[in-house]
mmCIF file of C-alpha atoms in Angstrom:
data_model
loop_
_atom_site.group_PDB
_atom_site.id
_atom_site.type_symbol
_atom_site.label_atom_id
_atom_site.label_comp_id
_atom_site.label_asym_id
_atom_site.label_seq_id
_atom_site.Cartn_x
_atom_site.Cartn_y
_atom_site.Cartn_z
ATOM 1 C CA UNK K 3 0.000 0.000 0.000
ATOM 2 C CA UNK K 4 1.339 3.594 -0.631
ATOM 3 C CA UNK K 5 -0.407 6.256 1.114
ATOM 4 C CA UNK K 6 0.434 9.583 2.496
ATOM 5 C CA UNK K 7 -0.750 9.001 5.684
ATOM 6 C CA UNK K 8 2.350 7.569 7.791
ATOM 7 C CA UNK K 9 1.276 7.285 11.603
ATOM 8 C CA UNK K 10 1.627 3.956 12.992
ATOM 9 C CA UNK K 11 -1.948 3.499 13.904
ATOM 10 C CA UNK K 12 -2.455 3.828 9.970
ATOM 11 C CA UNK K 13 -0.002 1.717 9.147
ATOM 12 C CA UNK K 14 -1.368 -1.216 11.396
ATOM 13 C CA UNK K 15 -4.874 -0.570 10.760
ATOM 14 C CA UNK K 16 -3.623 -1.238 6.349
ATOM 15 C CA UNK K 17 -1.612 -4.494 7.362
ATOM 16 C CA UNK K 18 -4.628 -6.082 9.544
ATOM 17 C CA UNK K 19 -6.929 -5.336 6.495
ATOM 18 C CA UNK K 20 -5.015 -7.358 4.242
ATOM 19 C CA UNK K 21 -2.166 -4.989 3.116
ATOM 20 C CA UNK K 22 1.334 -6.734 2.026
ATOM 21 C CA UNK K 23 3.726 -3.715 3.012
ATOM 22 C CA UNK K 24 2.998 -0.027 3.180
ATOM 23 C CA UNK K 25 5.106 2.606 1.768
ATOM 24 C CA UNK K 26 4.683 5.953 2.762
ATOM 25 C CA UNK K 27 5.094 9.493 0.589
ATOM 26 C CA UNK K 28 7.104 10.791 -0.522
ATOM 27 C CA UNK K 29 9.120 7.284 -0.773
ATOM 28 C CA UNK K 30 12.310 6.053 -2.351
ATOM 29 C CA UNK K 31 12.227 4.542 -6.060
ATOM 30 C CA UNK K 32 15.251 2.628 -4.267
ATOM 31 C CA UNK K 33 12.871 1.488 -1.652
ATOM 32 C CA UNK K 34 10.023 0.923 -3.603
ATOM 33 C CA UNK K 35 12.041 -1.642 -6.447
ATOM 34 C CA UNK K 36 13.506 -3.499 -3.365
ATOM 35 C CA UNK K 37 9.657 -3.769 -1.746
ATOM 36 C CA UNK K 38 8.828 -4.994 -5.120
ATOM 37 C CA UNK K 39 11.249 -7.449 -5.922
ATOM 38 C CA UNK K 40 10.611 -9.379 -1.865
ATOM 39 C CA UNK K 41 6.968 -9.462 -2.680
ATOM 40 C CA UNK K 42 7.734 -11.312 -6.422
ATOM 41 C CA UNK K 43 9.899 -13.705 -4.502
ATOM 42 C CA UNK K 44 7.367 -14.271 -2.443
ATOM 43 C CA UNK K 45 5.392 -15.531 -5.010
ATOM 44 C CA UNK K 46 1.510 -15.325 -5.576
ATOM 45 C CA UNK K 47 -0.880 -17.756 -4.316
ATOM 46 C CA UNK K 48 -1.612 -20.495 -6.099
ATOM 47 C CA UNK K 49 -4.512 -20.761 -7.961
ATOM 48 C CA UNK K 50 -6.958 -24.003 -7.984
ATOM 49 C CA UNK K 51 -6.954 -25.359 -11.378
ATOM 50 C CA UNK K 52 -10.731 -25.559 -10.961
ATOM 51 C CA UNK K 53 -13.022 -23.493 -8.932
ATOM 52 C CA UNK K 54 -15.645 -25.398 -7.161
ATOM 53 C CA UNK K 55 -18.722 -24.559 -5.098
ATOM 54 C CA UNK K 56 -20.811 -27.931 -4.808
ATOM 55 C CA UNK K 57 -21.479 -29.070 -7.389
ATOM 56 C CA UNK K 58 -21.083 -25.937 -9.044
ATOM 57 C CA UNK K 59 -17.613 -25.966 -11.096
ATOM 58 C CA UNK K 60 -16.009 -23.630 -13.125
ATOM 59 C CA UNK K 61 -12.275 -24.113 -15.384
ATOM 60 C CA UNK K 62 -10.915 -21.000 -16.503
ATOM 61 C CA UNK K 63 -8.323 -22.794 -18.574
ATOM 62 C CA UNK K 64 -11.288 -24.320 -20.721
ATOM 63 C CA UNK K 65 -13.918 -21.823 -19.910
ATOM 64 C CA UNK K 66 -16.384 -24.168 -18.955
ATOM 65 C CA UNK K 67 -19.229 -23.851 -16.935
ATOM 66 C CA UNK K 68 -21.414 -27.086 -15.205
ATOM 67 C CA UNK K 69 -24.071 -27.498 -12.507
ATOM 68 C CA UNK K 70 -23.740 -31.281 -11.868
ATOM 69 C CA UNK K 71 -23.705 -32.978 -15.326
ATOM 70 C CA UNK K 72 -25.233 -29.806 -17.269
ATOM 71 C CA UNK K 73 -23.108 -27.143 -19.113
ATOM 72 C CA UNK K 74 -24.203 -23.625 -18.381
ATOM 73 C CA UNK K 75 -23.417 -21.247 -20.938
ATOM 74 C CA UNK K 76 -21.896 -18.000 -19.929
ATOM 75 C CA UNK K 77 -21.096 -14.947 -21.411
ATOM 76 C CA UNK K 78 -17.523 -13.435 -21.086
ATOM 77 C CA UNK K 79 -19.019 -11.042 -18.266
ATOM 78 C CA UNK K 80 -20.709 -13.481 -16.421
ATOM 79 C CA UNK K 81 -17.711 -15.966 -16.738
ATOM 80 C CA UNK K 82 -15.391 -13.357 -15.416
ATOM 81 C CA UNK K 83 -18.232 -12.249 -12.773
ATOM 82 C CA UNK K 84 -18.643 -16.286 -11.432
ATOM 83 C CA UNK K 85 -15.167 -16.800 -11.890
ATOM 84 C CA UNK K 86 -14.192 -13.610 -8.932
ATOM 85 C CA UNK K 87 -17.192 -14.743 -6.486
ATOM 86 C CA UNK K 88 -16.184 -18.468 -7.089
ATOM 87 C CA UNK K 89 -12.310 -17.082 -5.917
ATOM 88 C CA UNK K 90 -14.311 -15.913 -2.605
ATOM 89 C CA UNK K 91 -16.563 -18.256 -1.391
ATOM 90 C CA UNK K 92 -18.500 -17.716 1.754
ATOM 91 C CA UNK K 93 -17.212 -13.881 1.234
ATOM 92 C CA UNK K 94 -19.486 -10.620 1.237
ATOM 93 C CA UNK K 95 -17.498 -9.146 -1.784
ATOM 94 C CA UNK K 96 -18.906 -5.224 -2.799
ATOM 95 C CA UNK K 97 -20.373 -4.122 -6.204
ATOM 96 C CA UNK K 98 -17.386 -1.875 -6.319
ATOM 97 C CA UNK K 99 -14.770 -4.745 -5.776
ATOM 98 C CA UNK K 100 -16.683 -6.570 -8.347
ATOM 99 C CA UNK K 101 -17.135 -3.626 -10.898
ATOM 100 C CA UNK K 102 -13.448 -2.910 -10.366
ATOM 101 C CA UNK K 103 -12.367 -6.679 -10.951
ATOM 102 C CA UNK K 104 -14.916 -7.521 -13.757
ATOM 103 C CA UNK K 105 -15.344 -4.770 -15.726
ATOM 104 C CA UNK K 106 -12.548 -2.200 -17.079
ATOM 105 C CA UNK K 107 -11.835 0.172 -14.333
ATOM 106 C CA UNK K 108 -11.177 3.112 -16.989
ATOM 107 C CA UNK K 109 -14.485 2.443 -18.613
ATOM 108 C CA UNK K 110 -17.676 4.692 -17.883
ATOM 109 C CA UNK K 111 -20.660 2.608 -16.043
ATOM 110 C CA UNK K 112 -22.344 2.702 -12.989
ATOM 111 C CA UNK K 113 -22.898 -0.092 -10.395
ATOM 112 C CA UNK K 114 -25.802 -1.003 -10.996
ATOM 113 C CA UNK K 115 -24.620 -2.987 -13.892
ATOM 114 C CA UNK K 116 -23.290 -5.670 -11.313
ATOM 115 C CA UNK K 117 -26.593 -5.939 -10.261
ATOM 116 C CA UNK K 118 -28.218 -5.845 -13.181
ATOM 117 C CA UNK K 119 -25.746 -9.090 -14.363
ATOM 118 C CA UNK K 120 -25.920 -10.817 -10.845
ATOM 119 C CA UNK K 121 -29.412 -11.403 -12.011
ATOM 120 C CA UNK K 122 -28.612 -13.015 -15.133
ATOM 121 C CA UNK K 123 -26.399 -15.222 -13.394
ATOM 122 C CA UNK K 124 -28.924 -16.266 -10.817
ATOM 123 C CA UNK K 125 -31.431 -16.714 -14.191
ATOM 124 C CA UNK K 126 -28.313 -19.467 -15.431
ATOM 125 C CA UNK K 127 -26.754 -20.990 -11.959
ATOM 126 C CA UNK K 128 -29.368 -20.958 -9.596
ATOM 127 C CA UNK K 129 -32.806 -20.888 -11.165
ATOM 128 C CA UNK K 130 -33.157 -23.670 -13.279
ATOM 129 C CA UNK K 131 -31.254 -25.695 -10.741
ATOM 130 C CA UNK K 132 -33.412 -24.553 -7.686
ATOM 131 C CA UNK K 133 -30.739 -23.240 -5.938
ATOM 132 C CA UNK K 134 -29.572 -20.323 -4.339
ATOM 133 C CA UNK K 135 -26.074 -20.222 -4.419
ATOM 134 C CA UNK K 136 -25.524 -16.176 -4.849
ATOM 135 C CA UNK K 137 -27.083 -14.059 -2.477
ATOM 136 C CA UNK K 138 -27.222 -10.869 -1.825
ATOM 137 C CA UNK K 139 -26.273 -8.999 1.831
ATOM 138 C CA UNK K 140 -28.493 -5.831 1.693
ATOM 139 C CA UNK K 141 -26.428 -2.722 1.781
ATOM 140 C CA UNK K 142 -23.178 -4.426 2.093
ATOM 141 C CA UNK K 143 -22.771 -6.960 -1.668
ATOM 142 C CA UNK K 144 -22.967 -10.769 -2.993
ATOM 143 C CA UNK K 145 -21.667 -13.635 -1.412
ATOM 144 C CA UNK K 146 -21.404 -17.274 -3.490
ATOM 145 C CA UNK K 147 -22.447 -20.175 -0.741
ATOM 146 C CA UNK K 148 -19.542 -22.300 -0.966
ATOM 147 C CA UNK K 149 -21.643 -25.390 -0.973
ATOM 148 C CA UNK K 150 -22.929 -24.309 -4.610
ATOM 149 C CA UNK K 151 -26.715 -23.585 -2.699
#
């Protein structure tokens, strides 16, 4: 994290939210590289193969999509929208976290447009399955049951 805000109270409050390092500003290029290069070496974490809530599964490396034994067709949106709740199950994740992860954060839009294609998932995951695997938390986001509803 680099922020300009450099008491220690700050600090601590970044790392317990999930922050790797902070850097404050103004900051060192120097300092900044060197941060850079321990987190590389520290490697990211790894990825499942395939993403799986119940019997819900989804393989980014195919693209494919199945409740069970049935295919469920996606478009690129909703692939990439399934695909970042699937890589949080049992988490509350925000219509900004999703707009900013799903859909290009220079473009124009508003966020309603999560909402408005959190329904046409429901209309292809959860519907025609009678389930219920995305809800919604009022005032707060989505959250994918990790038992696939």
């Amino acid at each position: 994290m680099l922020s300009a805000k450099d008491g220690e109270y700050d600090q601590a409050d970044a790392l317990d939210l999930g922050a790797d390092d902070y850097l404050t500003k103004p900051f060192s290029y120097v300092v900044l590289l060197a941060r850079l290069r321990a987190l590389v070496r520290r490697g990211a974490r790894p990825r499942p193969a395939r993403l799986q809530a119940g019997d819900l599964v989804l393989d980014p490396a195919t693209r494919e999509v199945r409740r069970g034994d049935v295919p469920v067709e996606l478009t690129a949106r909703e692939f990439a929208l399934l695909a970042h709740l699937m890589r949080h199950p049992g988490e509350v994740v925000s219509k900004a976290e999703i707009f900013d992860s799903v859909w290009d954060a220079n473009g124009d839009g508003a966020l309603n447009v999560v909402e408005v294609y959190v329904g046409y998932l429901r209309r292809k995951i959860d519907v025609p399955f009678g389930r219920h695997a995305l809800g919604t938390v009022r005032g707060a986001g989505y959250v994918l049951d990790p038992d696939g509803g």
